[in-house]
Coordinates of C-alpha atoms and ligand atoms in Angstrom, one line a residue:
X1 CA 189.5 44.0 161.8
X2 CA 187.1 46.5 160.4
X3 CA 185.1 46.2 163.7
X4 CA 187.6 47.4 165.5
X5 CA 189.0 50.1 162.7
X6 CA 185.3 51.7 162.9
X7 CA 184.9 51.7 167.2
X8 CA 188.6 53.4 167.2
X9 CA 186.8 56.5 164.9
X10 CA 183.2 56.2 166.3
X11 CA 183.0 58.8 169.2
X12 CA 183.0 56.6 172.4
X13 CA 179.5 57.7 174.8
X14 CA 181.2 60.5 177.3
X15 CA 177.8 60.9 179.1
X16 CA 179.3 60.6 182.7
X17 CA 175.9 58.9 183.9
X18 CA 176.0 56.4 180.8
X19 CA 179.4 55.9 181.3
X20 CA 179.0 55.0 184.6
X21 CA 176.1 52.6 184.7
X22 CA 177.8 50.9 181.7
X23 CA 181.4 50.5 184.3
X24 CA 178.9 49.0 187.0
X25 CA 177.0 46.7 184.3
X26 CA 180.2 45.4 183.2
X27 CA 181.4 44.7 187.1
X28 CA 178.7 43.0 188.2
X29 CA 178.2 41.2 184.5
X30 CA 174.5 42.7 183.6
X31 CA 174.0 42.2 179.7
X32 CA 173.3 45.7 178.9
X33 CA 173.0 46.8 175.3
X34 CA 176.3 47.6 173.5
X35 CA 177.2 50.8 172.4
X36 CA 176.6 50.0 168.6
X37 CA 173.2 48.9 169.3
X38 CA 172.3 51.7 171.6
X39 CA 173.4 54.0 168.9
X40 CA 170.9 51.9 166.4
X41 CA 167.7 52.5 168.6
X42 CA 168.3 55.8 168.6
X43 CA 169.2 57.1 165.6
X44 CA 165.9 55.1 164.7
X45 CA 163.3 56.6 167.3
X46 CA 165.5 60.1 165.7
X47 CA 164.7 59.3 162.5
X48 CA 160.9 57.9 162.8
X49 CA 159.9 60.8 165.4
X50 CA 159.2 57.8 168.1
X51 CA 157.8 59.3 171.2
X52 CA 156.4 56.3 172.7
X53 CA 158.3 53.2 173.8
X54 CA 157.3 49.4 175.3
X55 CA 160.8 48.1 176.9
X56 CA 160.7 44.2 177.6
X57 CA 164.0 43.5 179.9
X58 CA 164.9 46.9 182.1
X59 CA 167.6 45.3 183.9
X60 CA 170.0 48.3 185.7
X61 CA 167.9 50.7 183.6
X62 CA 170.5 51.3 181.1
X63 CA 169.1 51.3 177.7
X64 CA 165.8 53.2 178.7
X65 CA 168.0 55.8 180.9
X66 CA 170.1 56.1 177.5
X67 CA 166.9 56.3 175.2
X68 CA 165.2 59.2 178.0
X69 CA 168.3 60.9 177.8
X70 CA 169.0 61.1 173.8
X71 CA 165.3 61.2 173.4
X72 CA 161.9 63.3 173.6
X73 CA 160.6 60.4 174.7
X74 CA 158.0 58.4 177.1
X75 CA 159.1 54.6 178.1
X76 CA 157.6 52.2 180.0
X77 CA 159.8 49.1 180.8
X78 CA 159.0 45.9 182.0
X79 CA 161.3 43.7 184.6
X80 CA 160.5 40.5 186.6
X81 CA 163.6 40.1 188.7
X82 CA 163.2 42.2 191.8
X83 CA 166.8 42.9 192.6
X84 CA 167.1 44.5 188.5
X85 CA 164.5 46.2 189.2
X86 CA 165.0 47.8 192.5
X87 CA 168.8 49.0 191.4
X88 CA 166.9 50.4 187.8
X89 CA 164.5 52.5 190.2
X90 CA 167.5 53.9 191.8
X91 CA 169.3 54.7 188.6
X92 CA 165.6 56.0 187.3
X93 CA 165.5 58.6 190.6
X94 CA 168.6 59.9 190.5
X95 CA 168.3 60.9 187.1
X96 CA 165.3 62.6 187.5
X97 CA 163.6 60.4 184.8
X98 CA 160.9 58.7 187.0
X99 CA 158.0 61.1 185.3
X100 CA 159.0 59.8 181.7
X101 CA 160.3 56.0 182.5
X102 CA 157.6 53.9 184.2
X103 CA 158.6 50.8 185.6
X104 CA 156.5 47.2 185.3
X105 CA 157.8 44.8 188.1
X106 CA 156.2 41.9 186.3
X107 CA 157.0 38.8 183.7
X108 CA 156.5 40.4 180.9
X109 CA 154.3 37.1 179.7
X110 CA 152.0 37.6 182.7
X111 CA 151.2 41.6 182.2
X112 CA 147.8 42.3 180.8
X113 CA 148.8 44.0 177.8
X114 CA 145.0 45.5 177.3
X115 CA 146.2 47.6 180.1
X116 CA 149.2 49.2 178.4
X117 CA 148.9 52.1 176.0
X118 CA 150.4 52.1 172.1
X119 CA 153.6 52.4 171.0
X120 CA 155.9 53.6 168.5
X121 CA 158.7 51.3 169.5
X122 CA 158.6 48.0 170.9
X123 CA 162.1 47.2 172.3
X124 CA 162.4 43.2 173.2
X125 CA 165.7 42.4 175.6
X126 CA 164.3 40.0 177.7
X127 CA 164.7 36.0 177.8
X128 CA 166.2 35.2 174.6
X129 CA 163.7 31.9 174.6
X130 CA 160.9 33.7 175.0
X131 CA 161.3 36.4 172.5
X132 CA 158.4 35.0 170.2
X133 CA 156.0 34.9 172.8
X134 CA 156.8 38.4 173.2
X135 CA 156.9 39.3 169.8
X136 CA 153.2 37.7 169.5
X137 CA 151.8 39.0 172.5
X138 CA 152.7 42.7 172.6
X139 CA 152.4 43.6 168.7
X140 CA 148.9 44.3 169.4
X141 CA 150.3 47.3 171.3
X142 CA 152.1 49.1 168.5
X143 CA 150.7 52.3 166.8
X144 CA 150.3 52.4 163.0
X145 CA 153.5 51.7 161.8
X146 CA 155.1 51.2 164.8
X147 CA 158.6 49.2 165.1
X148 CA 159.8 45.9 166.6
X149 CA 163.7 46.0 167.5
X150 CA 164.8 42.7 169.3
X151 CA 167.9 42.6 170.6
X152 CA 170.6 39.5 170.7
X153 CA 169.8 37.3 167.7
X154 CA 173.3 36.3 167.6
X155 CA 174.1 35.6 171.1
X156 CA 177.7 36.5 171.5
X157 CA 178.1 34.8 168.2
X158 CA 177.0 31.4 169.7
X159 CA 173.8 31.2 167.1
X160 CA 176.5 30.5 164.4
X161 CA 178.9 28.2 166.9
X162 CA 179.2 24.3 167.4
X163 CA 177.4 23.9 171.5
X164 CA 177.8 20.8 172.8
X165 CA 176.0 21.7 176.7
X166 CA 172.3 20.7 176.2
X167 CA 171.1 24.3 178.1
X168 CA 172.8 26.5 175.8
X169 CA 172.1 24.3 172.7
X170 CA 168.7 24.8 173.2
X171 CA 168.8 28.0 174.3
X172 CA 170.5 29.4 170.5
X173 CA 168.2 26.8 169.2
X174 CA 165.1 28.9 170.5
X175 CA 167.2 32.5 169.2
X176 CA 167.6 30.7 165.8
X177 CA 164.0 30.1 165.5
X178 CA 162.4 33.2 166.5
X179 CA 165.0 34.7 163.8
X180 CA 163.4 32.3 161.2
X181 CA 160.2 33.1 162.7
X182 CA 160.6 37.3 162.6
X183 CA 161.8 37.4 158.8
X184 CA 158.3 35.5 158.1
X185 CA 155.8 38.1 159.6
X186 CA 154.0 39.0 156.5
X187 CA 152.3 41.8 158.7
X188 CA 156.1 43.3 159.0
X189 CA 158.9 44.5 157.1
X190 CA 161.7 43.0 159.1
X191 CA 165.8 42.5 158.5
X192 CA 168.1 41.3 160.8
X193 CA 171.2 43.2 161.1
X194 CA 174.5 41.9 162.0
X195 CA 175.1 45.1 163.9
X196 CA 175.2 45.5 167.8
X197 CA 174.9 41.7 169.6
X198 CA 172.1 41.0 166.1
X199 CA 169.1 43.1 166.2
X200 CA 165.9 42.6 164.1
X201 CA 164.0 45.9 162.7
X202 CA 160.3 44.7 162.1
X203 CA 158.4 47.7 161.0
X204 CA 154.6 47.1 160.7
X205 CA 152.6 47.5 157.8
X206 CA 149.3 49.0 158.1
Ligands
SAH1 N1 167.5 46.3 178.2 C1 168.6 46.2 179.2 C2 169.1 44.8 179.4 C3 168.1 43.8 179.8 S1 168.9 42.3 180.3 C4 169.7 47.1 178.7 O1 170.1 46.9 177.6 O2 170.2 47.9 179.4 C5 167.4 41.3 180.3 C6 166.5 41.5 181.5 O3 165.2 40.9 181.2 C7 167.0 40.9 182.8 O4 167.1 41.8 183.8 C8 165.9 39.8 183.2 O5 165.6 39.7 184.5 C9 164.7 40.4 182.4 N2 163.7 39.4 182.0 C10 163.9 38.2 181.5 N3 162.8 37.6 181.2 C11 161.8 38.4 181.6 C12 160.4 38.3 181.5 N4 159.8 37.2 181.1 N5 159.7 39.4 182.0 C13 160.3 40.5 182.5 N6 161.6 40.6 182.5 C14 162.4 39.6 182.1
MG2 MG1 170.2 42.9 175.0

């Protein structure tokens, strides 16, 4: 399998904190990124200079701990489950990164998004039915040029299987149309790539 030829010669993440959170994400089943998608987001906020970034979905606080710690950068997450939260405000303290990741403990739908600032990257990992609502709501918040990544537009692969249980069904069925609806944004330049768990690049023309 090429996938598998390709993680045996990529360098696997030795960053004992990344490492770490990633062990306890997989024990107690949190959806974190994966390690080729991780690797996407920031080779991009390398290559486009981001230094600003809207998180939608914080969960443990893995992917904006892993952005902070590759990264010059400034994050500000959002997360509406208080448990998530709490543990991603532990993580967030003991690696000293509470003056460059600030937390939202909030749905992300009912934030007043006047409120927030700009930003270079707009990361949405939140509720995969939602993610147009999101995409709609929070592009006013992007600086010139700024970029949309959306995370899990395959859905462990189920957006391409046969479902049969009515949640789920409509659940891909909601993934498969914001994926019809992000490639249509004629005010972005978007492609979905089948890399990490499907991730959409929308970068905004101004
Ligand atoms: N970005 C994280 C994973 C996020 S998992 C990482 O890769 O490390 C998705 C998270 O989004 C969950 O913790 C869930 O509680 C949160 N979430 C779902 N819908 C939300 C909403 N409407 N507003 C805020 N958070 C939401
Ligand atoms: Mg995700």
């Amino acid at each position: 399998m090429p996938k598998a030829y390709l993680n045996n010669i990529n360098k696997k993440e030795t960053n004992p904190v990344l490492v770490s959170l990633r062990s306890y994400a997989e024990e107690f089943n949190v959806p974190v990124i994966n390690e080729e998608g991780i690797k996407f987001i920031n080779q991009v906020i390398k290559l486009k200079g981001i230094k600003t970034i809207l998180e939608i979905g914080t969960a443990i606080g893995y992917s904006s701990i892993n952005m902070a710690l590759n990264n010059d950068v400034e994050i500000t997450t959002i997360e509406r489950d208080e448990g998530m939260f709490n543990i991603a405000k532990e993580n967030i303290f003991d690696n000293n990164l509470e003056n460059r990741i600030t937390q939202i403990f909030n749905d992300a739908l009912e934030v007043d998004e006047s409120t927030l600032g700009s930003y270079d990257l707009i990361f949405i990992d939140a509720a995969k039915a939602q993610s147009i609502k999101f995409f709609d709501k929070y592009k006013k918040n992007l600086t010139k040029n700024g970029v949309i990544i959306t995370d899990n537009l395959l859905f462990h692969e189920l957006v391409v299987a046969e479902i049969r249980e009515r949640n789920l069904k409509q659940l891909v069925a909601k993934i498969d149309r914001f994926n019809k609806f992000v490639v249509e944004q004629d005010d972005f330049d978007t492609y979905i790539y089948h890399l990490g768990d499907g991730m959409s690049l929308s970068i905004k023309k101004d």
